[in-house]
PDB file of C-alpha atoms in Angstrom:
ATOM      1  CA  CYS A1005     -18.756  10.195  36.156  1.00 68.00           C
ATOM      2  CA  ALA A1006     -21.306  13.277  35.252  1.00 73.00           C
ATOM      3  CA  ALA A1007     -24.725  12.564  36.394  1.00 88.00           C
ATOM      4  CA  ALA A1008     -27.801  12.678  37.267  1.00 90.00           C
ATOM      5  CA  THR A1009     -27.744  10.740  40.143  1.00 89.00           C
ATOM      6  CA  ASP A1010     -31.224  11.610  42.276  1.00 88.00           C
ATOM      7  CA  VAL A1011     -33.668   8.854  41.576  1.00 90.00           C
ATOM      8  CA  ASP A1012     -36.565  10.998  43.402  1.00 91.00           C
ATOM      9  CA  TRP A1013     -35.403  13.868  41.254  1.00 94.00           C
ATOM     10  CA  CYS A1014     -34.160  11.612  38.284  1.00 96.00           C
ATOM     11  CA  GLU A1015     -38.244  10.559  39.334  1.00 97.00           C
ATOM     12  CA  THR A1016     -39.793  13.958  38.800  1.00 97.00           C
ATOM     13  CA  HIS A1017     -38.246  15.645  36.190  1.00 98.00           C
ATOM     14  CA  PRO A1018     -37.785  11.852  33.164  1.00 98.00           C
ATOM     15  CA  GLU A1019     -37.165  14.484  29.914  1.00 98.00           C
ATOM     16  CA  ASP A1020     -33.826  15.967  31.580  1.00 97.00           C
ATOM     17  CA  ALA A1021     -32.685  12.608  33.224  1.00 97.00           C
ATOM     18  CA  GLU A1022     -32.377  10.845  30.058  1.00 97.00           C
ATOM     19  CA  ARG A1023     -30.416  13.927  28.212  1.00 97.00           C
ATOM     20  CA  ILE A1024     -28.466  13.544  31.190  1.00 96.00           C
ATOM     21  CA  ASN A1025     -27.768  10.527  31.589  1.00 96.00           C
ATOM     22  CA  ALA A1026     -28.078   9.227  28.179  1.00 97.00           C
ATOM     23  CA  GLU A1027     -28.389  11.280  24.889  1.00 97.00           C
ATOM     24  CA  ALA A1028     -25.546  13.204  26.576  1.00 96.00           C
ATOM     25  CA  SER A1029     -23.577  10.445  27.530  1.00 95.00           C
ATOM     26  CA  GLY A1030     -24.053   8.621  24.060  1.00 95.00           C
ATOM     27  CA  THR A1031     -22.425  11.891  22.113  1.00 95.00           C
ATOM     28  CA  LEU A1032     -19.738  11.802  24.359  1.00 94.00           C
ATOM     29  CA  ALA A1033     -18.694   9.154  23.037  1.00 95.00           C
ATOM     30  CA  SER A1034     -19.547   9.763  19.635  1.00 95.00           C
ATOM     31  CA  ALA A1035     -16.861  12.725  20.159  1.00 95.00           C
ATOM     32  CA  ALA A1036     -14.597  10.649  21.840  1.00 94.00           C
ATOM     33  CA  ALA A1037     -14.377   8.219  18.667  1.00 94.00           C
ATOM     34  CA  ALA A1038     -14.227  10.974  16.614  1.00 95.00           C
ATOM     35  CA  ALA A1039     -11.746  12.278  18.426  1.00 95.00           C
ATOM     36  CA  GLY A1040      -9.933   8.544  18.327  1.00 93.00           C
ATOM     37  CA  SER A1041      -9.872   8.259  21.976  1.00 92.00           C
ATOM     38  CA  ARG A1042     -11.744   6.193  23.753  1.00 85.00           C
ATOM     39  CA  PRO A1043     -14.313   7.261  26.925  1.00 87.00           C
ATOM     40  CA  LEU A1044     -14.750   4.969  30.717  1.00 94.00           C
ATOM     41  CA  TYR A1045     -18.880   5.185  31.805  1.00 95.00           C
ATOM     42  CA  VAL A1046     -18.971   4.877  35.140  1.00 96.00           C
ATOM     43  CA  SER A1047     -22.805   3.471  35.178  1.00 97.00           C
ATOM     44  CA  THR A1048     -24.198   1.316  38.450  1.00 96.00           C
ATOM     45  CA  ASP A1049     -25.715  -0.937  40.082  1.00 95.00           C
ATOM     46  CA  ALA A1050     -29.770   0.377  39.083  1.00 94.00           C
ATOM     47  CA  VAL A1051     -29.206  -0.818  35.903  1.00 96.00           C
ATOM     48  CA  PHE A1052     -30.988  -4.967  38.184  1.00 94.00           C
ATOM     49  CA  ASP A1053     -33.971  -4.608  40.170  1.00 89.00           C
ATOM     50  CA  GLY A1054     -32.521  -5.988  43.220  1.00 84.00           C
ATOM     51  CA  SER A1055     -34.237  -9.184  42.972  1.00 83.00           C
ATOM     52  CA  ARG A1056     -31.101 -11.115  43.692  1.00 83.00           C
ATOM     53  CA  GLY A1057     -27.844 -11.105  43.428  1.00 76.00           C
ATOM     54  CA  PRO A1058     -25.128 -10.851  43.428  1.00 87.00           C
ATOM     55  CA  TYR A1059     -24.776  -9.213  39.046  1.00 91.00           C
ATOM     56  CA  ALA A1060     -22.459 -11.032  37.139  1.00 93.00           C
ATOM     57  CA  GLU A1061     -22.371  -8.685  34.011  1.00 95.00           C
ATOM     58  CA  SER A1062     -23.841 -11.102  31.214  1.00 95.00           C
ATOM     59  CA  ASP A1063     -27.397 -11.356  33.354  1.00 95.00           C
ATOM     60  CA  GLY A1064     -30.037  -9.664  31.427  1.00 95.00           C
ATOM     61  CA  THR A1065     -30.869  -6.326  33.770  1.00 96.00           C
ATOM     62  CA  ALA A1066     -34.599  -4.758  35.345  1.00 95.00           C
ATOM     63  CA  PRO A1067     -34.002  -1.503  35.946  1.00 96.00           C
ATOM     64  CA  CYS A1068     -36.826  -0.519  37.852  1.00 94.00           C
ATOM     65  CA  ASN A1069     -36.575   2.962  37.538  1.00 96.00           C
ATOM     66  CA  VAL A1070     -36.273   6.252  36.035  1.00 98.00           C
ATOM     67  CA  TYR A1071     -32.488   6.679  36.824  1.00 97.00           C
ATOM     68  CA  GLY A1072     -31.390   2.958  36.622  1.00 97.00           C
ATOM     69  CA  ARG A1073     -33.166   3.205  33.356  1.00 98.00           C
ATOM     70  CA  THR A1074     -31.363   6.390  31.578  1.00 98.00           C
ATOM     71  CA  LYS A1075     -27.934   3.904  33.054  1.00 98.00           C
ATOM     72  CA  ARG A1076     -28.476   1.597  31.533  1.00 98.00           C
ATOM     73  CA  LYS A1077     -29.962   3.327  28.198  1.00 97.00           C
ATOM     74  CA  GLY A1078     -26.660   5.372  28.571  1.00 97.00           C
ATOM     75  CA  GLU A1079     -24.290   1.908  28.491  1.00 97.00           C
ATOM     76  CA  ASP A1080     -26.563   1.211  24.804  1.00 97.00           C
ATOM     77  CA  LEU A1081     -25.629   4.454  23.883  1.00 97.00           C
ATOM     78  CA  VAL A1082     -22.322   4.974  24.777  1.00 96.00           C
ATOM     79  CA  GLN A1083     -21.682   1.950  23.670  1.00 95.00           C
ATOM     80  CA  ARG A1084     -22.712   1.215  19.806  1.00 95.00           C
ATOM     81  CA  ALA A1085     -20.568   4.881  20.269  1.00 95.00           C
ATOM     82  CA  LEU A1086     -17.966   3.015  20.105  1.00 93.00           C
ATOM     83  CA  PRO A1087     -17.850  -0.712  20.593  1.00 93.00           C
ATOM     84  CA  SER A1088     -14.601  -0.266  22.199  1.00 92.00           C
ATOM     85  CA  SER A1089     -15.630   1.705  25.302  1.00 94.00           C
ATOM     86  CA  LEU A1090     -14.922   1.266  29.117  1.00 96.00           C
ATOM     87  CA  ILE A1091     -18.650   0.163  30.971  1.00 97.00           C
ATOM     88  CA  VAL A1092     -18.413   0.389  35.343  1.00 98.00           C
ATOM     89  CA  ARG A1093     -21.667  -0.472  36.754  1.00 97.00           C
ATOM     90  CA  THR A1094     -20.725   0.389  41.059  1.00 96.00           C
ATOM     91  CA  ASN A1095     -23.030   1.847  43.357  1.00 94.00           C
ATOM     92  CA  LEU A1096     -19.697   3.881  45.643  1.00 92.00           C
ATOM     93  CA  TYR A1097     -19.831   6.118  49.344  1.00 91.00           C
ATOM     94  CA  GLY A1098     -18.062   9.303  49.645  1.00 89.00           C
ATOM     95  CA  TRP A1099     -17.908  12.235  50.690  1.00 88.00           C
ATOM     96  CA  ASN A1100     -19.556  14.433  47.953  1.00 82.00           C
ATOM     97  CA  VAL A1101     -17.488  17.527  47.141  1.00 81.00           C
ATOM     98  CA  GLN A1102     -21.253  18.485  44.869  1.00 75.00           C
ATOM     99  CA  PRO A1103     -23.589  20.881  46.566  1.00 77.00           C
ATOM    100  CA  LYS A1104     -25.306  17.595  47.207  1.00 77.00           C
ATOM    101  CA  GLN A1105     -24.945  14.614  49.861  1.00 82.00           C
ATOM    102  CA  SER A1106     -23.819  11.249  49.515  1.00 85.00           C
ATOM    103  CA  LEU A1107     -25.552   7.933  51.089  1.00 87.00           C
ATOM    104  CA  ALA A1108     -22.351   7.720  54.369  1.00 91.00           C
ATOM    105  CA  GLU A1109     -23.026  12.291  54.726  1.00 91.00           C
ATOM    106  CA  TRP A1110     -26.783  12.198  54.164  1.00 90.00           C
ATOM    107  CA  VAL A1111     -26.515   9.563  56.889  1.00 92.00           C
ATOM    108  CA  LEU A1112     -24.052  11.394  58.612  1.00 93.00           C
ATOM    109  CA  ASP A1113     -25.983  14.923  58.464  1.00 93.00           C
ATOM    110  CA  ARG A1114     -29.333  12.455  59.765  1.00 92.00           C
ATOM    111  CA  LEU A1115     -27.574  11.061  63.118  1.00 93.00           C
ATOM    112  CA  GLU A1116     -26.064  14.420  64.117  1.00 93.00           C
ATOM    113  CA  ALA A1117     -28.890  16.528  64.588  1.00 94.00           C
ATOM    114  CA  GLY A1118     -30.950  13.874  66.833  1.00 90.00           C
ATOM    115  CA  ASP A1119     -32.992  12.506  63.557  1.00 92.00           C
ATOM    116  CA  ILE A1120     -34.527   8.994  63.276  1.00 88.00           C
ATOM    117  CA  VAL A1121     -32.190   7.433  60.272  1.00 88.00           C
ATOM    118  CA  PRO A1122     -34.609   4.805  59.054  1.00 84.00           C
ATOM    119  CA  GLY A1123     -32.065   1.521  57.170  1.00 79.00           C
ATOM    120  CA  PHE A1124     -33.650  -0.082  54.968  1.00 81.00           C
ATOM    121  CA  GLU A1125     -32.983  -4.216  55.159  1.00 84.00           C
ATOM    122  CA  ASP A1126     -34.151  -5.130  51.944  1.00 82.00           C
ATOM    123  CA  VAL A1127     -32.021  -3.329  49.932  1.00 81.00           C
ATOM    124  CA  VAL A1128     -28.715  -5.457  49.548  1.00 85.00           C
ATOM    125  CA  PHE A1129     -25.616  -3.699  48.015  1.00 89.00           C
ATOM    126  CA  ALA A1130     -22.180  -3.538  47.382  1.00 93.00           C
ATOM    127  CA  PRO A1131     -20.405   0.086  47.935  1.00 94.00           C
ATOM    128  CA  ILE A1132     -16.832   0.709  47.784  1.00 95.00           C
ATOM    129  CA  LEU A1133     -14.810   3.708  48.783  1.00 94.00           C
ATOM    130  CA  ALA A1134     -14.778   6.006  45.916  1.00 92.00           C
ATOM    131  CA  ASP A1135     -11.514   6.922  46.750  1.00 94.00           C
ATOM    132  CA  HIS A1136     -10.572   2.555  45.837  1.00 96.00           C
ATOM    133  CA  LEU A1137     -13.519   2.650  42.988  1.00 96.00           C
ATOM    134  CA  ALA A1138     -10.842   6.145  41.725  1.00 95.00           C
ATOM    135  CA  GLY A1139      -8.222   3.225  41.662  1.00 97.00           C
ATOM    136  CA  VAL A1140      -9.064   1.235  40.071  1.00 97.00           C
ATOM    137  CA  LEU A1141     -10.435   2.343  37.075  1.00 97.00           C
ATOM    138  CA  LEU A1142      -7.281   4.228  37.108  1.00 96.00           C
ATOM    139  CA  ASN A1143      -6.110   0.416  36.493  1.00 96.00           C
ATOM    140  CA  LEU A1144      -8.393  -0.336  34.038  1.00 96.00           C
ATOM    141  CA  MET A1145      -7.520   2.362  31.917  1.00 95.00           C
ATOM    142  CA  GLU A1146      -4.145   1.803  31.897  1.00 95.00           C
ATOM    143  CA  THR A1147      -4.276  -1.506  31.124  1.00 94.00           C
ATOM    144  CA  ALA A1148      -6.297  -0.497  28.472  1.00 92.00           C
ATOM    145  CA  ARG A1149      -9.350  -1.922  28.874  1.00 94.00           C
ATOM    146  CA  GLU A1150     -12.669  -2.880  27.431  1.00 94.00           C
ATOM    147  CA  GLY A1151     -15.812  -3.324  27.129  1.00 96.00           C
ATOM    148  CA  LEU A1152     -18.734  -3.956  31.174  1.00 97.00           C
ATOM    149  CA  TYR A1153     -17.039  -4.501  34.260  1.00 97.00           C
ATOM    150  CA  HIS A1154     -18.752  -4.710  37.945  1.00 97.00           C
ATOM    151  CA  VAL A1155     -16.966  -3.080  40.005  1.00 97.00           C
ATOM    152  CA  ALA A1156     -17.850  -3.419  44.203  1.00 95.00           C
ATOM    153  CA  GLY A1157     -17.134  -3.192  47.504  1.00 94.00           C
ATOM    154  CA  SER A1158     -16.120  -6.721  49.457  1.00 92.00           C
ATOM    155  CA  GLU A1159     -18.771  -6.815  50.665  1.00 92.00           C
ATOM    156  CA  ALA A1160     -22.831  -6.673  50.359  1.00 90.00           C
ATOM    157  CA  LEU A1161     -24.667  -4.970  52.931  1.00 90.00           C
ATOM    158  CA  SER A1162     -28.365  -3.656  53.945  1.00 90.00           C
ATOM    159  CA  LYS A1163     -29.083   0.427  53.953  1.00 90.00           C
ATOM    160  CA  HIS A1164     -29.485  -0.447  57.291  1.00 91.00           C
ATOM    161  CA  GLU A1165     -26.629  -2.140  58.213  1.00 93.00           C
ATOM    162  CA  PHE A1166     -25.090  -0.128  56.564  1.00 93.00           C
ATOM    163  CA  ALA A1167     -26.665   3.466  58.094  1.00 93.00           C
ATOM    164  CA  ARG A1168     -24.896   1.111  61.295  1.00 92.00           C
ATOM    165  CA  ARG A1169     -21.327   1.349  59.837  1.00 93.00           C
ATOM    166  CA  VAL A1170     -21.900   5.142  59.426  1.00 93.00           C
ATOM    167  CA  ALA A1171     -22.628   5.919  62.888  1.00 93.00           C
ATOM    168  CA  VAL A1172     -20.640   4.062  64.869  1.00 94.00           C
ATOM    169  CA  THR A1173     -17.659   4.753  62.409  1.00 92.00           C
ATOM    170  CA  PHE A1174     -18.317   8.372  63.380  1.00 92.00           C
ATOM    171  CA  GLY A1175     -19.265   7.658  67.286  1.00 91.00           C
ATOM    172  CA  HIS A1176     -23.444   7.949  67.285  1.00 90.00           C
ATOM    173  CA  GLY A1177     -23.532   4.380  68.807  1.00 76.00           C
ATOM    174  CA  PRO A1178     -24.461   1.526  67.231  1.00 68.00           C
ATOM    175  CA  GLU A1179     -27.983   2.011  66.635  1.00 59.00           C
TER     176      GLU A1179
END
C-alpha cells in the first residue's frame, strides 16, 4: 500500500513519483517472486481519465496526471515481475495514520476552521472506506485470487456530494 499519493506533489516531483510508485513496486514484486511469495499491489482509479464510467477491468487506461501514470506503470512492472500477482484498483477514504490528510480529513479540517470547502461536481468517484477495503483485500488474498480487480464503494458520487456528506455526518450542515 505504500505510495506517493499526493497528486500535486507527484506533478512537481515526477522522478520521485516514478521511483516510488513504479520502480519500487516492480522491485518488490521481483523480490516476492524470488522468495516464492505473491504481492498485492494497491493501485488507483486515477489510471483512467474519468471521461466515462463505470470502468471494467478490461477497459483501457488513460491516466491524466503523473500519479495515475506512475501507478499504471507500477501495475505493469508488478505484473511483469510476477504474473500471478493480485492488483487492486481503488479509491479509499478514512482516517490516515500518516502525517498527511485523506480527503475526508481535509474536508473536515476546513469545515472546523470555518473555511469554504470547494467540491467539484464534474469529478465522480466511488470511494470505499479503508476498513471495508481491508476486509475485501484480506478475502482476495485468502482465496488466492490473482489478476486485476476493481474494488469500489457501493455508490458513485461527485467530490461535492462527498464533501457534503462529510459535513452532514460531522454536524456541519449540508452546505
